[in-house]
Coordinates of C-alpha atoms in Angstrom, one line a residue:
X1 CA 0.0 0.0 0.0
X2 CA 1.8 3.0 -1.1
X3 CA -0.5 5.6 0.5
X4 CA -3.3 6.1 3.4
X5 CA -4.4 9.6 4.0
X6 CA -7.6 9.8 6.3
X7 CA -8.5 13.0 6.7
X8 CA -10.5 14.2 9.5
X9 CA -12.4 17.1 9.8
X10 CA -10.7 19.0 13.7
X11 CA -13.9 20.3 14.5
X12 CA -15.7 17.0 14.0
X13 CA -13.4 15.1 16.2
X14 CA -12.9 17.5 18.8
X15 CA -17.4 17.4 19.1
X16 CA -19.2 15.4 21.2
X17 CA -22.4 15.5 19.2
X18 CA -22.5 14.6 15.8
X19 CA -23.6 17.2 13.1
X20 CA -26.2 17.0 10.4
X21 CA -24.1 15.3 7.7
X22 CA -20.9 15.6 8.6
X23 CA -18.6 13.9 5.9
X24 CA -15.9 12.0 6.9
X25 CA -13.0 11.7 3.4
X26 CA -10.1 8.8 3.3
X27 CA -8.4 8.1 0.5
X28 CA -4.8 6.3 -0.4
X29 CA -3.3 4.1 -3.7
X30 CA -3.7 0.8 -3.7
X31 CA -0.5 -1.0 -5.1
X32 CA 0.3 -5.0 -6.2
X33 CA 1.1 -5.9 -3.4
X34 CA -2.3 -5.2 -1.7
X35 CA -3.3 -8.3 -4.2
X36 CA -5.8 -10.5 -2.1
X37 CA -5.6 -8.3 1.6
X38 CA -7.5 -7.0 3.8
X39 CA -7.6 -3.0 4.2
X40 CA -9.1 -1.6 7.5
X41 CA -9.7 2.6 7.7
X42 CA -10.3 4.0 11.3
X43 CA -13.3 6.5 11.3
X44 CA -14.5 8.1 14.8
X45 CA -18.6 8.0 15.7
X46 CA -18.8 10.2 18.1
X47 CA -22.2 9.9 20.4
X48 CA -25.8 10.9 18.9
X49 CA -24.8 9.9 15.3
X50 CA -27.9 8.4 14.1
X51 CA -26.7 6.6 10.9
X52 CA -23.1 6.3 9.3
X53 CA -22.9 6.3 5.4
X54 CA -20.3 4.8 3.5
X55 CA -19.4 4.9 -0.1
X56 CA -16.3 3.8 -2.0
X57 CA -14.7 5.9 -5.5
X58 CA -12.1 4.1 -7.8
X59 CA -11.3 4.0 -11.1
X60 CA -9.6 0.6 -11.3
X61 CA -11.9 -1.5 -13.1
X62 CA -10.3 -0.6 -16.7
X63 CA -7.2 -2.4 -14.8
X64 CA -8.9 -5.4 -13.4
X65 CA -8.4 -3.9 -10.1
X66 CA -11.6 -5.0 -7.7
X67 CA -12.4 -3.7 -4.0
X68 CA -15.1 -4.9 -1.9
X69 CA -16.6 -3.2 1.0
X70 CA -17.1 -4.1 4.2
X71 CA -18.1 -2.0 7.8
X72 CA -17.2 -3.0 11.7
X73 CA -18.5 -0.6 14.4
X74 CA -17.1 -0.1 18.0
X75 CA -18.6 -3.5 19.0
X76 CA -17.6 -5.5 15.8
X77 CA -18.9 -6.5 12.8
X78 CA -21.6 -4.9 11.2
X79 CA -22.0 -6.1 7.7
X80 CA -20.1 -7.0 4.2
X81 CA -21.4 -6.2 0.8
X82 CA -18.2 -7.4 -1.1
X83 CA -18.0 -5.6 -4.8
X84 CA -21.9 -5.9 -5.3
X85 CA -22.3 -2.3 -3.7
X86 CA -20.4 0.8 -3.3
X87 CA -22.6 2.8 -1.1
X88 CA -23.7 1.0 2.0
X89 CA -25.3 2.8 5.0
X90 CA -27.0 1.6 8.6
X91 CA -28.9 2.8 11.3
X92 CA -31.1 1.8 14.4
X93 CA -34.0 1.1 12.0
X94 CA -32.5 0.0 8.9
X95 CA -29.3 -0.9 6.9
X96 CA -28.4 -2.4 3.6
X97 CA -28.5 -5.6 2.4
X98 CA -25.8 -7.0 4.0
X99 CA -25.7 -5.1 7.0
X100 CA -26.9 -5.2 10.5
X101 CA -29.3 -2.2 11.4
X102 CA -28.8 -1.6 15.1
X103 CA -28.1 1.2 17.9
X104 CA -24.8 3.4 16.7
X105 CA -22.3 3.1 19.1
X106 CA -19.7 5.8 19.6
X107 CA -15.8 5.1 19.1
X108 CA -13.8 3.7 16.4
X109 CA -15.4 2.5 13.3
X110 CA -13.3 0.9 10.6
X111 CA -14.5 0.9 6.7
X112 CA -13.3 -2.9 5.5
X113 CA -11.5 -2.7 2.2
X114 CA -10.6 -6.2 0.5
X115 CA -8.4 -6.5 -2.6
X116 CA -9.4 -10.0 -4.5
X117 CA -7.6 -8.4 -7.6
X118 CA -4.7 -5.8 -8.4
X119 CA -2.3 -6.0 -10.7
X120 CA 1.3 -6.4 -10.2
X121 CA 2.2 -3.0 -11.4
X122 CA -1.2 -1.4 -11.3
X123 CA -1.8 1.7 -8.9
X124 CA -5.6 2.7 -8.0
X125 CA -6.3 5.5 -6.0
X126 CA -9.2 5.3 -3.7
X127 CA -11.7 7.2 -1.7
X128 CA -14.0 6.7 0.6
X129 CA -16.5 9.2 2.0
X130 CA -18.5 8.5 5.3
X131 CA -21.1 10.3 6.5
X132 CA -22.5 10.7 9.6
X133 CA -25.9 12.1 10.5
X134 CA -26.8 12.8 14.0
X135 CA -29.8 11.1 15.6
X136 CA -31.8 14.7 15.3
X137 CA -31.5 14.7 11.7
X138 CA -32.6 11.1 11.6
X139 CA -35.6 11.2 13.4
X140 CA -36.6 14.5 11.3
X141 CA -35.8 12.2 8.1
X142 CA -33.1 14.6 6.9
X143 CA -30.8 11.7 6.3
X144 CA -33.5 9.7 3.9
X145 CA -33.4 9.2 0.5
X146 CA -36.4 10.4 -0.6
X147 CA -36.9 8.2 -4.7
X148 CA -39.1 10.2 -7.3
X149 CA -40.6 6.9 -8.9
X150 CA -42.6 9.4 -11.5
X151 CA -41.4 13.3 -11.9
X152 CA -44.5 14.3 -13.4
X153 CA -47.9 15.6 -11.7
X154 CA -50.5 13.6 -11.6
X155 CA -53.5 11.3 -9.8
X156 CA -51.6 8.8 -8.0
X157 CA -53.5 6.0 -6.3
X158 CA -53.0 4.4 -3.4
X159 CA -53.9 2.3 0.0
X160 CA -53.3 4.5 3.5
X161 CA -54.1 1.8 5.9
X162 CA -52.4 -2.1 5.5
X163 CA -50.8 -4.6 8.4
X164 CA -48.2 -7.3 7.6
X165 CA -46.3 -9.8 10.0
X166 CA -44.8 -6.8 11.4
X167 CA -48.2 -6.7 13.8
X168 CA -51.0 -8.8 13.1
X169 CA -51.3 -9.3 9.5
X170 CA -51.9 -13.0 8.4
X171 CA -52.5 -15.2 5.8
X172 CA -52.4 -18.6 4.7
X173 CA -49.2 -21.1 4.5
X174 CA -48.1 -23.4 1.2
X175 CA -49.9 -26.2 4.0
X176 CA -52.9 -23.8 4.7
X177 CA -52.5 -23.0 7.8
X178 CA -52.4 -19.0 9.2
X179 CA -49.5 -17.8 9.9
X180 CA -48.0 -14.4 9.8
X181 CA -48.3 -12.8 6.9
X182 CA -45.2 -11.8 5.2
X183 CA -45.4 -7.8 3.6
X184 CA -44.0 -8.9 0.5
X185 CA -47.2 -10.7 -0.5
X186 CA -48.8 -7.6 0.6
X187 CA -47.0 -5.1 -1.7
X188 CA -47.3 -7.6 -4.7
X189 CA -51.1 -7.2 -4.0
X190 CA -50.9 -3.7 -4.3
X191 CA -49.1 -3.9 -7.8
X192 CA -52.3 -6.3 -9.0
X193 CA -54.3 -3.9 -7.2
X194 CA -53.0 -1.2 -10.5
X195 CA -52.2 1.0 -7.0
X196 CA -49.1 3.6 -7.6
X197 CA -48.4 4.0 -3.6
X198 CA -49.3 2.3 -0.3
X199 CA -48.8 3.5 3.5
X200 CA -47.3 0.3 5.9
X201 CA -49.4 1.1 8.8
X202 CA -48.0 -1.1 11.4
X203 CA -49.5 -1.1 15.4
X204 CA -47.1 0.5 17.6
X205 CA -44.1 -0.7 15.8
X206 CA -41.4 0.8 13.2
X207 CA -40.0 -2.8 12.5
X208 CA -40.7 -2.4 8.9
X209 CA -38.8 0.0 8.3
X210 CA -36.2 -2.0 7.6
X211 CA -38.2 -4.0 5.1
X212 CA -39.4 -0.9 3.6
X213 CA -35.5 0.4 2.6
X214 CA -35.1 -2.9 0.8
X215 CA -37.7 -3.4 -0.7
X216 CA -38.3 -0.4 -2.3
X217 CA -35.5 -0.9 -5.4
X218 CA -37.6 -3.3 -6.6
X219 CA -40.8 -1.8 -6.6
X220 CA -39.8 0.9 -8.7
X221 CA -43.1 1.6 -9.6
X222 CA -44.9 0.8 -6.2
X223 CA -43.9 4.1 -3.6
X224 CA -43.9 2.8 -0.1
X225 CA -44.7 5.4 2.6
X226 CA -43.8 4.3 6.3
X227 CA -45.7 4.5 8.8
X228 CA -47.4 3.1 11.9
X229 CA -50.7 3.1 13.5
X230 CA -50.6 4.6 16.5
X231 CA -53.1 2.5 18.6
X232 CA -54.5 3.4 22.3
X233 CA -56.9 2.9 24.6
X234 CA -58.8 6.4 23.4
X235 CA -58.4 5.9 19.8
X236 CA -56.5 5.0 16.3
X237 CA -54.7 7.3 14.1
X238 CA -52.2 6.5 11.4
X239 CA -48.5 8.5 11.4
X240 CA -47.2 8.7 7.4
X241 CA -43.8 9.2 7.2
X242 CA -42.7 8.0 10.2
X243 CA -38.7 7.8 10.6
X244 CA -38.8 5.8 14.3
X245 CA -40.9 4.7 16.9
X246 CA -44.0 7.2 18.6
X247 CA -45.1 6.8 21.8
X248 CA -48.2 4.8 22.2
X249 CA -48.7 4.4 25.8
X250 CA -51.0 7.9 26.6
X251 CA -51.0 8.8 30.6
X252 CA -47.1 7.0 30.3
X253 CA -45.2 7.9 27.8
X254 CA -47.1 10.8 26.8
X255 CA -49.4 12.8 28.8
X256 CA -52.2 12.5 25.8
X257 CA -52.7 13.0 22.1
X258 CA -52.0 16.4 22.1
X259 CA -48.6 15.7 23.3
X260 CA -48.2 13.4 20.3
X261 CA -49.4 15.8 18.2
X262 CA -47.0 18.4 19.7
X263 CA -44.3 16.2 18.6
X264 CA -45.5 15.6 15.3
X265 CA -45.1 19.8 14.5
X266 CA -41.8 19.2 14.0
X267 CA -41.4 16.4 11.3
X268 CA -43.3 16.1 7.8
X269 CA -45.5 13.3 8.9
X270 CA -49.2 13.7 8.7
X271 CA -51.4 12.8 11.2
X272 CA -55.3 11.0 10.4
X273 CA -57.6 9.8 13.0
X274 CA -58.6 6.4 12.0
X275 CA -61.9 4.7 11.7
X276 CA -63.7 7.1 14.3
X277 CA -66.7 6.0 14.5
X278 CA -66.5 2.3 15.4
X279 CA -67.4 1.6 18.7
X280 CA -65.5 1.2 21.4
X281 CA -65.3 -1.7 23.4
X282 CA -64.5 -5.7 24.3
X283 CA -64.9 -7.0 20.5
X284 CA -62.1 -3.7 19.8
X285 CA -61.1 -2.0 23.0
X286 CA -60.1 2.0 21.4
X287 CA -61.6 1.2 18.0
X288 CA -63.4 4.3 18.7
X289 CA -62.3 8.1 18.6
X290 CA -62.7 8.2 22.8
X291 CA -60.1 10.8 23.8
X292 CA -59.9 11.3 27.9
X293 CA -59.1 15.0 27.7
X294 CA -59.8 17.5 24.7
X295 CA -57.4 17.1 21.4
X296 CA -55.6 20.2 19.4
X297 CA -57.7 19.1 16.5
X298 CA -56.2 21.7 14.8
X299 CA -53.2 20.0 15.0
X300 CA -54.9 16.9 13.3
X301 CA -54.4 16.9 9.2
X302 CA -56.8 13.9 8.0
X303 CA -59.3 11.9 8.7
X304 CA -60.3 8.4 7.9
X305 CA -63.8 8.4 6.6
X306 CA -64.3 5.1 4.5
X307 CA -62.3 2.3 6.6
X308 CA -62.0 -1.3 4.4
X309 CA -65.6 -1.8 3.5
X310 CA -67.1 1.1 5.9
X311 CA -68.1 3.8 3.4
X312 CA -71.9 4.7 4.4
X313 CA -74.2 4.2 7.8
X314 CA -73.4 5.0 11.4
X315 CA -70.0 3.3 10.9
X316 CA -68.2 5.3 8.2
X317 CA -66.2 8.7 9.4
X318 CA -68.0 10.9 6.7
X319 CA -70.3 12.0 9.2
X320 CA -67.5 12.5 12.1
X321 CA -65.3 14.5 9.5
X322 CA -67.9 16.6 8.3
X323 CA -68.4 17.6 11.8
X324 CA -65.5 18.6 11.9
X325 CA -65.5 21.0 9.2
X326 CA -68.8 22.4 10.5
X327 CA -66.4 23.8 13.5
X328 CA -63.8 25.0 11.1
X329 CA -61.3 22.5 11.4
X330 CA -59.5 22.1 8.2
X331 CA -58.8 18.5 7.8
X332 CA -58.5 15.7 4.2
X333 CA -60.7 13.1 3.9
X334 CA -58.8 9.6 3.0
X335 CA -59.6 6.3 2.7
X336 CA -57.8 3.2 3.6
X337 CA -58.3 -0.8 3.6
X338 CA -57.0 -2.0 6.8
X339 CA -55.7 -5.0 5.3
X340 CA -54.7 -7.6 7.0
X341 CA -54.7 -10.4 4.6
X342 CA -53.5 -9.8 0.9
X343 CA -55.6 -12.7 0.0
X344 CA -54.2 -15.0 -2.5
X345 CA -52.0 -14.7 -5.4
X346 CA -54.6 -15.9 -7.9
X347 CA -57.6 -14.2 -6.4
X348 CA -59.4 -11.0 -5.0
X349 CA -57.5 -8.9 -2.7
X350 CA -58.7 -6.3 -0.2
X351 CA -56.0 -3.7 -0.5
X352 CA -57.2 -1.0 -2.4
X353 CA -60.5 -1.0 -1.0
X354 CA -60.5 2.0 -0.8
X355 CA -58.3 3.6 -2.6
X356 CA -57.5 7.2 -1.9
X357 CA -56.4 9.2 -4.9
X358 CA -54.0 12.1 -4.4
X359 CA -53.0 14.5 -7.3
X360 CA -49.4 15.3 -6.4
X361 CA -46.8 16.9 -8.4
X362 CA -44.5 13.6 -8.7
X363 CA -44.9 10.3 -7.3
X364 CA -42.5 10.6 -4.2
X365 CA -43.0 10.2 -0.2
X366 CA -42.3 13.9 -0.1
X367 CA -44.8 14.9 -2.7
X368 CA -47.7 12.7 -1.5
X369 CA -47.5 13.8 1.8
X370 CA -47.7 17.1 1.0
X371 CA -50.7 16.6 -1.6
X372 CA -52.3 14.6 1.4
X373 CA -52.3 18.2 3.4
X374 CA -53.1 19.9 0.9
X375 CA -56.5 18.3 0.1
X376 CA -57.1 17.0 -3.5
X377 CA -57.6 13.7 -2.5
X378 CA -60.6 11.5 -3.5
X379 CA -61.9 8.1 -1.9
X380 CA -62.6 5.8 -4.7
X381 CA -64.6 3.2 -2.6
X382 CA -64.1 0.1 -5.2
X383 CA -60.6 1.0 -6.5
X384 CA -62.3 1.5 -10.3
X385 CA -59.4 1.5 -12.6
X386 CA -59.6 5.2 -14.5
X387 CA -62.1 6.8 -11.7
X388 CA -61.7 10.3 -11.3
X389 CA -63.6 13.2 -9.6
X390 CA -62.3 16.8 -9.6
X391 CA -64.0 19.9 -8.2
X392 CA -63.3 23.7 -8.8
X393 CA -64.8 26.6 -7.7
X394 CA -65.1 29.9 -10.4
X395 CA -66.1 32.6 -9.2
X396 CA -68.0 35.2 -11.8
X397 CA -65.3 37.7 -11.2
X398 CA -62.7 35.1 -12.5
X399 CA -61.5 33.9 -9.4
X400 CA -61.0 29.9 -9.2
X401 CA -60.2 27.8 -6.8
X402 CA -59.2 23.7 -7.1
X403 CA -60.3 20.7 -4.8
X404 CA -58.3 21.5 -1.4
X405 CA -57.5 25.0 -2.2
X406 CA -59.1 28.6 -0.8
X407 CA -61.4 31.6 -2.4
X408 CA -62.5 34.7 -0.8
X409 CA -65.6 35.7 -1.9
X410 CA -67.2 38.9 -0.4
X411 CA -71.0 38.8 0.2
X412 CA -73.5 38.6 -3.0
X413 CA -70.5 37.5 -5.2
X414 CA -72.1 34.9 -7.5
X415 CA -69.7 31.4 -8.4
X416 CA -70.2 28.2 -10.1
X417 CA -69.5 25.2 -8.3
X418 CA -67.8 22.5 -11.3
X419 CA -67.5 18.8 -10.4
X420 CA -66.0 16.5 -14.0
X421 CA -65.9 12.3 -12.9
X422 CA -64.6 10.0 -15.2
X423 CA -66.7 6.4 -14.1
X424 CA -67.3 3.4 -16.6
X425 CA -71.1 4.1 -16.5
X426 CA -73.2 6.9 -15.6
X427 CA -73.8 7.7 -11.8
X428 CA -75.5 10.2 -9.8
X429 CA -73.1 13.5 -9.0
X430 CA -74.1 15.3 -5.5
X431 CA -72.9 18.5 -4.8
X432 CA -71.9 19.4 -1.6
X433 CA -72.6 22.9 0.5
X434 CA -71.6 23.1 4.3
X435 CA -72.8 19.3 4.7
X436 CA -76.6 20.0 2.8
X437 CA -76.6 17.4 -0.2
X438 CA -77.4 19.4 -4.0
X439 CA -78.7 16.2 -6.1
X440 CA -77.6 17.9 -9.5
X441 CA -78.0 17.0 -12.9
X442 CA -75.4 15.2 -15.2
X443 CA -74.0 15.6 -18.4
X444 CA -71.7 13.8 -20.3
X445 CA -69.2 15.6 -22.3
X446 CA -66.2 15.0 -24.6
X447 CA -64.8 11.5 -23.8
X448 CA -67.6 10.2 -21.8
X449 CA -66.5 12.9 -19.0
X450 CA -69.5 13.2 -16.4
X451 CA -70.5 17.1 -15.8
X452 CA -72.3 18.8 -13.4
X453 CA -72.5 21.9 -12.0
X454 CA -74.2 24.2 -9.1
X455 CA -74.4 27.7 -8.7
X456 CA -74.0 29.4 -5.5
X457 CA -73.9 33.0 -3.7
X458 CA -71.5 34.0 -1.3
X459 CA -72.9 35.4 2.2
X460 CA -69.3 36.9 2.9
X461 CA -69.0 33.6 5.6
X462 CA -67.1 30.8 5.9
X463 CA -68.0 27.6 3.6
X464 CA -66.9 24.9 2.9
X465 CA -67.7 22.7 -1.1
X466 CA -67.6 19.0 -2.1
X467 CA -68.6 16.5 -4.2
X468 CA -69.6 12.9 -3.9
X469 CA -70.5 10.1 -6.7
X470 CA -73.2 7.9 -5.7
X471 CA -74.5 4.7 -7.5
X472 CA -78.3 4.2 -8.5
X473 CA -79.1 2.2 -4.9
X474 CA -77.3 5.1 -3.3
X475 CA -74.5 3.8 -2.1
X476 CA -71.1 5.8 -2.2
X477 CA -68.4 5.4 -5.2
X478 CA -66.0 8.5 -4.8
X479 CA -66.1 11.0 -2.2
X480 CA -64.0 14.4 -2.8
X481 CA -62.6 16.5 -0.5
X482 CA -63.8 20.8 -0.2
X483 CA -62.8 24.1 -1.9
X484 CA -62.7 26.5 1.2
X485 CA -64.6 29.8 0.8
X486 CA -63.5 32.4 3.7
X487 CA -61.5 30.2 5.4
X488 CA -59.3 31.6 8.0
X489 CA -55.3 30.7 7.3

């Protein structure tokens, strides 16, 4: 070895704490003789590094010259990719294949270099960069790779609401017995399901996330959103984008969901109460929206309303959501299946159903969430491949306003209310005003596109505008979220 040059950053190794990506750079030549030996570089972790990143540069493969890659932490070993990766990274949640994901201990880290091949005369300069996040930026998701599967805007469908192995998913064995159900089966459902995202709600547990990291290359056209359902004794709500663990235990942990909620301020995850009006009781202890002491619903971004087959009746959260816009709590309406089987490989499957349609400008974590606060989302109750139901707002002094979005409109100004569904067959449109149902008329325009439209004067008040799609019997197909009219910000 003709060369080894770590260099490390003073102020890095003089802190305590780690940084928010600090990078680590060590670089030498390899030579001949390094020809089938081991290589080990010392790094320091110093305490509250979150995840450590590693990835390898060289230019030696026009000489035959190969390096694999290899990590030990403080305690040991920690994983070996060989020359099938050069970018590796772990962390308490998750690591790559090959890897153990695990708590970070501080000390000396070593980077494991092996030579199978050089050259006799052959020189190949190296470098290696590490990075290391600190557990703040981890739990905040700064350190995540966020994949765009699709950079273009769009309706992206999707299931908020599945279970796996990871909790109490299950499904049937080769010998037919039940057994836990592995998520893999779950996310191949998904694809049959013609859905482009799903949400991994787990109970109480972040397990997945591991899962989740490695699965994802191969579903390059499936997004998968972590998260985990946050289950209690007063209530269920899903967390999307979780990074780690929430606390569960209300009165224990935390003092109550607000405190959650508090918490929740400070990350990109979005918060829905799930399935709130089931009751609440032996058959499903907490089912039930029962909190012990009042909730910063403000706080709160979406709501459940059409859990797995639960779209109409005293059951459904239509009713408990629409409440809360009546009080001028701003929240989206979504959808979920609560899968807890896929079913079988060859036969129906209850994800998707519903499926909750978000327009977002890309396909990505970061871009649904966001669309999923925002609010031009639909429920699509039977996951009907091509459904779609928009819903603007035009005002007759040229003012317009989208599914999710805000108008002001001072008192006596006159607007249209515009709701367009594509269906396979003609349905019955219902527009929407402050919870009082419009039965409208319907006309089908260029492409089979379904039409209907309401006009309505502006008392200078806060409103709030929707649209449903409902079949002959009455039951409910799509459901779309409000345009806002005088809304406070």
């Amino acid at each position: 070895m003709r060369s080894l040059l770590p260099v490390l950053l003073a102020a890095f190794a003089a802190s305590t704490t780690a940084q928010a990506a600090d990078v680590l750079h060590l670089q030498g030549t390899l030579e001949g003789k390094d020809h089938q030996r081991y290589l080990a570089l010392p790094f320091e972790v110093p305490a509250g590094t979150g995840r450590v990143a590693v990835t390898l540069h060289h230019d030696g493969a026009q000489d035959r010259t190969v390096i694999d890659l290899g990590l030990l932490d403080a305690n040991g070993f920690r994983g070996w990719s060989g020359g099938s990766r050069s970018s590796i990274n772990v962390s308490r949640y998750d690591a790559s294949g090959g890897y153990l994901p695990g708590a970070i201990p501080a000390g000396k880290w070593q980077v494991l270099l092996g030579i199978p091949n050089i050259r006799a005369r052959v020189q190949t300069p190296y470098k290696v960069e590490v990075t290391l996040w600190s557990e703040a930026e981890v739990d905040a998701g700064s350190d995540r790779n966020d994949p765009v599967l699709r950079d273009s805007a769009g309706w992206y469908r999707g299931d908020l609401h599945m279970h796996s192995t990871h909790s109490d998913g299950s499904c049937s064995s080769q010998q037919g017995r039940k057994v836990p159900c592995p998520l893999f089966l779950s996310l191949q459902a998904a694809v049959r399901q013609g859905l482009d995202f799903v949400a991994l709600t787990e109970h109480n547990t972040v397990s997945h996330l591991e899962e989740v990291a490695r699965h994802q290359p191969w579903f390059d056209q499936l997004l998968l959103i972590p998260g985990m359902e946050v289950t209690t004794f007063q209530g269920h709500a899903n967390v999307f984008g979780v990074n780690g663990p929430l606390p569960f235990r209300l009165g224990e942990q935390v003092p109550d969901w607000s405190s959650l909620l508090g918490q929740l301020k400070r990350s990109d995850a979005v918060f829905s109460i799930n399935h709130p009006a089931l009751p609440s009781g032996e058959d499903c202890m907490g089912c039930g929206w029962t909190p012990a002491t009042p909730v910063d619903m403000a706080a709160v971004q979406a709501v459940e309303v059409v859990n797995g087959s639960q779209a109409d009746g005293p059951r459904a959260g239509v009713g408990f959501w629409e409440k809360q816009l009546q009080q001028g709590r701003r929240m989206t309406a979504i959808g979920g299946s609560d899968s807890h089987n896929p079913g079988a490989a060859n036969g129906p499957s209850p994800i998707g159903l519903p499926a909750t349609l978000v327009h977002a400008p890309a396909l990505s974590r970061n871009a649904i969430l966001a669309a999923l606060k925002q609010g031009r989302v639909v429920v699509d109750v039977r996951n009907v491949a091509g459904s779609r139901l928009d819903l603007w707002l035009q005002s007759d002094a040229g003012q317009r306003a989208e599914m999710g979005q805000q108008l002001a409109l001072p008192a006596g100004q006159w607007a249209t209310l515009h709701a367009e569904l594509d269906y396979p067959r003609p349905v019955r449109i219902e527009l929407i005003v402050d919870g009082q149902r419009h039965p409208s008329s319907v006309e089908t325009g260029a492409n089979g596109v379904q039409q209907a439209s309401l006009r309505w004067r502006s008392d200078g008040k806060r409103h709030w505008l929707r649209v449903d799609a409902r079949d002959a019997d009455g039951s409910l197909l799509l459901l779309g979220n409000p345009v806002y009219v005088n809304w406070p910000r």
